[in-house]
Coordinates of C-alpha atoms and ligand atoms in Angstrom, one line a residue:
M286 CA -11.9 13.6 -18.4
E287 CA -10.0 11.0 -16.4
R288 CA -11.3 7.4 -16.3
I289 CA -9.6 5.5 -13.6
L290 CA -9.1 1.7 -13.1
V291 CA -8.3 0.5 -9.6
I292 CA -7.0 -3.1 -9.5
G293 CA -7.1 -4.8 -6.1
A294 CA -9.9 -2.3 -5.0
A295 CA -11.3 -4.6 -2.3
G296 CA -8.0 -4.6 -0.3
Q297 CA -6.8 -2.5 2.6
I298 CA -5.6 0.4 0.5
G299 CA -8.0 0.0 -2.5
S300 CA -11.2 0.1 -0.5
E301 CA -10.3 3.6 0.8
L302 CA -8.3 4.9 -2.2
T303 CA -11.2 4.1 -4.6
L304 CA -13.7 6.2 -2.5
A305 CA -11.2 9.1 -2.3
L306 CA -10.7 9.0 -6.1
R307 CA -14.5 8.8 -6.7
K308 CA -14.9 12.0 -4.7
I309 CA -12.4 13.8 -6.9
Y310 CA -13.1 12.3 -10.4
G311 CA -16.8 11.3 -10.0
N312 CA -18.3 8.0 -9.0
D313 CA -18.9 6.8 -12.6
N314 CA -15.3 7.5 -13.7
V315 CA -13.6 5.3 -11.1
F316 CA -13.8 1.5 -12.0
A317 CA -13.1 -0.7 -9.0
T318 CA -11.9 -4.2 -9.8
D319 CA -10.7 -7.2 -7.8
L320 CA -10.6 -11.0 -7.8
R321 CA -13.4 -10.9 -5.2
M322 CA -16.4 -8.8 -4.3
G323 CA -15.6 -5.7 -2.3
P324 CA -17.3 -3.9 0.6
K325 CA -20.9 -2.7 0.0
E326 CA -19.9 1.0 0.0
L327 CA -17.6 0.4 -3.0
I328 CA -20.1 -1.7 -5.0
D329 CA -23.0 0.8 -4.3
S330 CA -21.0 4.0 -5.0
G331 CA -19.8 3.2 -8.6
P332 CA -18.8 0.6 -11.1
Y333 CA -17.4 -2.6 -9.6
Y334 CA -16.2 -5.6 -11.6
V335 CA -14.6 -9.0 -10.7
L336 CA -11.4 -9.0 -12.8
D337 CA -8.2 -11.1 -12.5
V338 CA -5.2 -8.8 -13.3
M339 CA -3.3 -12.0 -14.5
D340 CA -5.8 -12.4 -17.3
D341 CA -4.0 -10.0 -19.7
K342 CA -6.5 -10.4 -22.6
R343 CA -9.5 -9.4 -20.4
L344 CA -7.5 -6.6 -18.9
I345 CA -6.6 -5.1 -22.3
H346 CA -10.3 -5.5 -23.4
F347 CA -11.4 -3.8 -20.2
V348 CA -9.0 -0.9 -20.5
I349 CA -9.9 -0.2 -24.2
R350 CA -13.7 -0.7 -23.7
H351 CA -13.8 1.7 -20.8
R352 CA -11.3 4.2 -22.3
I353 CA -9.2 4.0 -19.1
T354 CA -6.7 6.9 -18.7
Q355 CA -5.1 5.9 -15.4
I356 CA -4.5 2.7 -13.5
Y357 CA -3.8 2.2 -9.8
H358 CA -2.4 -1.3 -9.6
L359 CA -2.8 -2.5 -6.0
A360 CA -3.1 -6.3 -6.4
A361 CA -0.1 -8.1 -4.8
V362 CA 0.8 -10.9 -2.4
L363 CA 2.1 -9.2 0.7
S364 CA 5.3 -10.0 2.7
G365 CA 3.9 -12.6 5.2
N366 CA 1.9 -14.6 2.7
A367 CA 4.6 -14.3 0.0
E368 CA 7.1 -16.2 2.2
K369 CA 4.7 -19.2 2.3
L370 CA 4.5 -19.5 -1.5
P371 CA 7.5 -17.6 -2.8
L372 CA 7.4 -18.6 -6.5
Q373 CA 3.7 -18.0 -6.8
A374 CA 4.1 -14.6 -5.1
W375 CA 6.9 -13.7 -7.4
H376 CA 4.8 -14.7 -10.4
I377 CA 1.7 -12.7 -9.3
N378 CA 3.6 -9.6 -8.2
M379 CA 5.9 -9.4 -11.3
Q380 CA 3.6 -10.6 -14.1
S381 CA 0.7 -8.4 -13.1
M382 CA 2.8 -5.3 -13.1
L383 CA 4.5 -6.2 -16.3
N384 CA 1.1 -6.7 -17.9
I385 CA 0.2 -3.2 -16.9
L386 CA 3.4 -1.5 -17.8
D387 CA 3.2 -3.1 -21.2
L388 CA -0.4 -1.9 -21.6
A389 CA 0.6 1.6 -20.8
K390 CA 3.3 1.4 -23.6
E391 CA 0.7 0.2 -26.1
V392 CA -2.6 1.9 -25.3
E393 CA -2.6 5.6 -26.3
D394 CA -5.4 6.7 -24.0
L395 CA -3.7 5.2 -20.9
K396 CA -1.5 8.1 -19.7
K397 CA -0.6 7.3 -16.0
I398 CA 0.1 4.3 -13.8
F399 CA 0.4 4.1 -10.0
W400 CA 2.2 1.0 -8.7
P401 CA 3.1 0.8 -5.0
S402 CA 6.5 -0.3 -3.7
S403 CA 7.3 -0.9 -0.1
I404 CA 9.9 -0.4 2.7
A405 CA 10.5 -4.1 1.9
V406 CA 12.9 -3.1 -0.9
F407 CA 15.4 -2.5 1.9
G408 CA 17.3 -5.3 3.7
P409 CA 19.6 -5.9 6.6
S410 CA 22.6 -4.1 5.0
T411 CA 20.5 -0.9 4.5
P412 CA 21.1 1.9 7.1
P413 CA 18.1 1.2 9.4
Y414 CA 17.5 4.8 10.8
Q415 CA 16.3 7.6 8.5
T416 CA 16.9 5.3 5.6
P417 CA 17.8 7.6 2.6
Q418 CA 16.1 7.6 -0.8
N419 CA 19.2 6.1 -2.5
T420 CA 21.0 3.5 -0.5
V421 CA 22.0 -0.1 -0.3
M422 CA 19.1 -2.4 -1.3
E423 CA 19.5 -6.1 -0.6
P424 CA 16.1 -7.4 0.4
T425 CA 16.0 -10.9 1.9
T426 CA 12.2 -11.6 1.4
V427 CA 10.6 -12.7 -1.9
Y428 CA 8.1 -9.8 -1.4
G429 CA 11.0 -7.3 -1.2
I430 CA 12.8 -8.8 -4.1
S431 CA 9.6 -8.5 -6.2
K432 CA 9.2 -4.9 -5.1
L433 CA 12.8 -4.0 -5.9
A434 CA 12.6 -5.7 -9.3
G435 CA 9.3 -3.8 -9.9
E436 CA 10.9 -0.5 -9.2
R437 CA 13.6 -1.2 -11.7
W438 CA 11.0 -2.2 -14.3
C439 CA 9.1 1.0 -13.6
E440 CA 12.2 3.1 -14.2
Y441 CA 13.0 1.1 -17.4
Y442 CA 9.5 1.6 -18.9
N443 CA 9.8 5.3 -18.1
L444 CA 13.2 5.7 -19.6
K445 CA 12.8 3.5 -22.7
F446 CA 9.1 4.0 -23.6
G447 CA 8.1 7.2 -21.7
V448 CA 5.5 5.5 -19.6
D449 CA 4.4 7.9 -16.8
V450 CA 4.5 5.4 -13.9
R451 CA 4.6 6.8 -10.4
S452 CA 5.3 5.0 -7.2
I453 CA 5.7 5.2 -3.4
R454 CA 7.5 3.0 -1.0
Y455 CA 4.6 2.7 1.5
P456 CA 5.5 2.0 5.1
G457 CA 3.1 -0.3 7.2
L458 CA -0.4 1.2 6.7
I459 CA -2.8 1.4 9.6
S460 CA -6.6 1.7 8.9
Y461 CA -10.0 0.8 10.3
K462 CA -12.1 0.3 7.1
T463 CA -10.6 -2.9 5.8
E464 CA -8.4 -5.3 7.7
A465 CA -4.8 -5.8 6.6
G466 CA -4.0 -8.4 3.9
G467 CA -1.1 -10.7 5.0
G468 CA 1.8 -8.4 5.7
T469 CA 4.4 -8.1 8.5
T470 CA 3.1 -4.7 9.7
D471 CA -0.4 -6.2 10.1
Y472 CA 0.0 -6.5 13.9
A473 CA -0.5 -2.7 14.2
V474 CA -4.0 -3.1 12.7
E475 CA -4.9 -6.4 14.3
I476 CA -4.2 -5.1 17.8
F477 CA -6.9 -2.5 17.5
Y478 CA -9.5 -5.0 16.4
E479 CA -8.5 -7.5 19.1
A480 CA -8.4 -4.8 21.8
V481 CA -12.0 -3.8 21.0
R482 CA -13.3 -7.3 20.4
N483 CA -11.6 -9.2 23.1
G484 CA -9.5 -6.8 25.3
A485 CA -6.4 -9.0 24.6
Y486 CA -3.9 -9.5 21.8
E487 CA -1.1 -11.9 21.1
C488 CA 1.5 -10.0 19.1
F489 CA 3.6 -11.9 16.4
L490 CA 6.5 -9.5 16.7
R491 CA 8.8 -8.8 19.7
E492 CA 7.8 -5.8 21.8
D493 CA 11.0 -3.8 20.8
T494 CA 10.5 -4.2 17.0
E495 CA 10.6 -0.7 15.6
L496 CA 9.1 -0.2 12.1
P497 CA 8.0 2.7 9.8
M498 CA 4.2 3.1 9.7
M499 CA 1.6 5.6 8.5
F500 CA -2.1 6.2 9.0
M501 CA -4.1 5.4 5.9
D502 CA -5.5 9.0 5.4
D503 CA -1.9 10.3 5.1
A504 CA -1.0 7.5 2.6
I505 CA -4.1 8.2 0.5
S506 CA -3.3 12.0 0.4
A507 CA 0.3 11.2 -0.6
T508 CA -0.8 8.9 -3.3
I509 CA -3.2 11.4 -4.9
N510 CA -0.7 14.2 -4.5
L511 CA 1.9 12.3 -6.3
M512 CA -0.5 11.3 -9.1
E513 CA -1.7 14.8 -9.5
A514 CA 1.8 16.4 -9.4
P515 CA 2.9 18.1 -12.6
A516 CA 5.2 15.8 -14.6
E517 CA 8.2 18.0 -14.2
K518 CA 8.0 17.6 -10.4
V519 CA 8.1 13.8 -10.5
K520 CA 11.8 13.2 -11.1
I521 CA 11.9 9.7 -9.8
H522 CA 10.1 6.9 -11.6
S523 CA 11.4 4.0 -9.6
S524 CA 9.8 4.8 -6.3
Y525 CA 9.7 7.5 -3.6
N526 CA 10.5 7.0 0.1
L527 CA 7.6 8.0 2.3
E528 CA 8.2 9.2 5.9
G529 CA 5.5 8.6 8.4
I530 CA 5.8 7.6 12.1
S531 CA 7.9 4.9 13.6
F532 CA 7.1 2.9 16.8
T533 CA 7.5 -0.5 18.4
P534 CA 4.6 -2.8 19.6
A535 CA 5.4 -1.8 23.2
Q536 CA 5.0 1.9 22.3
L537 CA 1.7 1.2 20.5
V538 CA 0.4 -0.8 23.4
A539 CA 1.3 2.0 25.8
E540 CA -0.6 4.5 23.7
I541 CA -3.7 2.2 23.4
R542 CA -3.6 1.6 27.2
K543 CA -4.1 5.4 27.7
H544 CA -7.7 4.7 26.4
M545 CA -8.0 1.0 27.5
P546 CA -5.8 0.4 30.6
E547 CA -7.2 -3.2 30.8
L548 CA -5.7 -4.3 27.5
A549 CA -3.8 -7.6 27.9
V550 CA -0.9 -8.2 25.5
T551 CA 1.5 -11.2 25.1
Y552 CA 4.3 -11.5 22.6
K553 CA 4.9 -14.7 20.6
P554 CA 7.2 -13.8 17.6
D555 CA 6.8 -16.0 14.5
F556 CA 8.4 -16.2 11.1
R557 CA 7.5 -12.5 10.5
Q558 CA 10.0 -11.4 13.1
A559 CA 12.9 -12.2 10.7
I560 CA 11.1 -10.1 8.0
A561 CA 10.6 -7.2 10.4
D562 CA 14.2 -7.4 11.6
S563 CA 15.4 -7.0 8.0
W564 CA 13.5 -3.8 7.4
P565 CA 14.4 -0.2 8.3
K566 CA 13.2 1.4 11.6
S567 CA 12.6 4.8 10.1
I568 CA 12.6 6.5 6.7
D569 CA 13.9 9.7 5.3
G570 CA 11.2 11.1 3.1
S571 CA 12.8 14.5 2.3
V572 CA 13.1 13.8 -1.4
A573 CA 9.3 13.3 -1.7
R574 CA 8.7 16.4 0.3
E575 CA 11.0 18.4 -1.8
H576 CA 9.8 17.1 -5.2
W577 CA 6.0 17.0 -4.9
G578 CA 5.1 17.9 -1.3
M579 CA 4.2 15.4 1.4
E580 CA 2.5 16.2 4.7
V581 CA 1.9 13.8 7.6
K582 CA -1.1 14.8 9.7
Y583 CA -1.3 11.8 12.0
D584 CA 1.1 11.1 14.9
L585 CA 0.8 8.0 17.1
A586 CA -1.5 9.6 19.6
R587 CA -4.0 11.0 17.0
M588 CA -4.0 7.8 15.0
T589 CA -4.6 5.6 18.1
E590 CA -7.5 7.8 19.3
L591 CA -9.2 7.7 15.8
M592 CA -8.6 3.9 15.3
L593 CA -10.2 3.1 18.6
R594 CA -13.1 5.4 18.1
E595 CA -13.9 4.0 14.6
I596 CA -13.4 0.3 15.5
K597 CA -15.5 0.7 18.6
S598 CA -18.3 2.3 16.6
K599 CA -18.1 -0.6 14.1
Y600 CA -18.7 -3.1 16.8
G601 CA -21.3 -0.9 18.6
K602 CA -19.1 -0.4 21.7
Ligands
NAD990 P1 -4.5 -6.3 0.2 O1 -3.9 -7.7 0.3 O2 -5.3 -5.8 1.4 O3 -5.3 -6.1 -1.1 C1 -4.9 -6.6 -2.3 C2 -6.1 -6.9 -3.2 O4 -5.7 -7.4 -4.4 C3 -7.0 -7.9 -2.5 O5 -8.3 -7.4 -2.4 C4 -6.9 -9.1 -3.4 O6 -8.2 -9.8 -3.6 C5 -6.6 -8.4 -4.8 N1 -6.0 -9.3 -5.7 C6 -5.1 -10.3 -5.5 N2 -4.8 -11.0 -6.6 C7 -5.5 -10.4 -7.6 C8 -5.6 -10.6 -9.0 N3 -4.9 -11.6 -9.5 N4 -6.4 -9.8 -9.7 C9 -7.1 -8.8 -9.1 N5 -7.0 -8.6 -7.8 C10 -6.2 -9.3 -7.0 O7 -3.2 -5.3 0.0 P2 -3.0 -3.8 0.3 O8 -2.5 -3.7 1.7 O9 -4.2 -3.0 0.0 O10 -1.8 -3.4 -0.6 C11 -2.0 -2.9 -1.9 C12 -0.6 -2.7 -2.5 O11 0.2 -1.8 -1.7 C13 0.2 -3.9 -2.7 O12 1.0 -3.8 -3.8 C14 1.2 -3.9 -1.5 O13 2.3 -4.6 -1.7 C15 1.4 -2.4 -1.3 N6 1.8 -2.1 0.0 C16 0.9 -2.2 1.1 C17 1.3 -1.8 2.3 C18 0.4 -1.9 3.5 O14 0.8 -1.7 4.7 N7 -0.9 -2.2 3.3 C19 2.6 -1.4 2.6 C20 3.5 -1.3 1.5 C21 3.1 -1.6 0.2
LIG991 N1 2.8 -3.7 5.1 C1 3.5 -4.4 4.1 C2 3.8 -5.8 4.6 O1 4.0 -5.9 5.8 C3 4.8 -3.7 3.8 O2 5.0 -3.7 2.4 O3 3.9 -6.7 3.8

């Protein structure tokens, strides 16, 4: 029987992934943990603990006491926030993952680790369209540097110690359950909330900034597919490219205006523009499709319709 620990469970991905895992493995077998208290649905549906992943002694104790067999390590400082405090972000992002990789090497029951990478591993010298799985990687953000180093550590622990660590380079994720946590792609979530709450949005990226994105349901399915894939199908232990949809703020606004023609949008690019400009515009996910199967169900139109419907219902509109 699997006993799963989710670290960073209160965040944008964790709050949905934990519930999806509880449906598969049973509520009592999925332990949600975070620095802070999470949404009520998460606390009410299964075990929830406040736990700092940087506290390695408590982490080891927790993993042994609860006989954890898999860890999903989602705690990190995202791209926008990381640029404000680069060394702190580096420390948190790297040390937390090293704590977990080392635990997986030492604790016999602990069989599988999921650690997310990002499109931020790529930089301005990477081919920006249909960015291949293996290509030039010269990130210019501290977040991207930490993700690239993380990928190398994952491969190292797999090669040297046989740790079964699996990883995806998530694109910008769009969801309605939990608001985004300090990244550069956050505009594509914020705009829906502001459209519904105020009918207006000031975008922090230029209107022609194309970025790779994905609706959360597709990202959760991909994550679980990868983690459930037979070991022989997972041939890459650094991280897999994941191909979703690509669009610019202007294209997203046009799609939202099909439902809300009155939406007012202005553009005021800030420091996150330089981060976005350094990232790819679209991703080639053929290797993930070939190795363990990956299906994208949401295009821009379907995602927009669902986001608006769910956020309107959240605000009783
Ligand atoms: P988030 O910021 O929404 O959530 C992260 C959670 O980690 C937060 O709830 C935070 O409280 C928690 N946390 C922070 N420090 C912690 C600590 N020391 N101990 C325990 N918990 C701690 O982030 P997210 O969007 O859910 O992203 C999760 C992971 O996926 C991150 O590694 C991120 O880099 C990666 N990722 C996310 C996206 C995206 O678009 N959301 C894209 C690419 C990669
Ligand atoms: N969505 C993330 C960010 O913008 C990408 O890793 O930081």
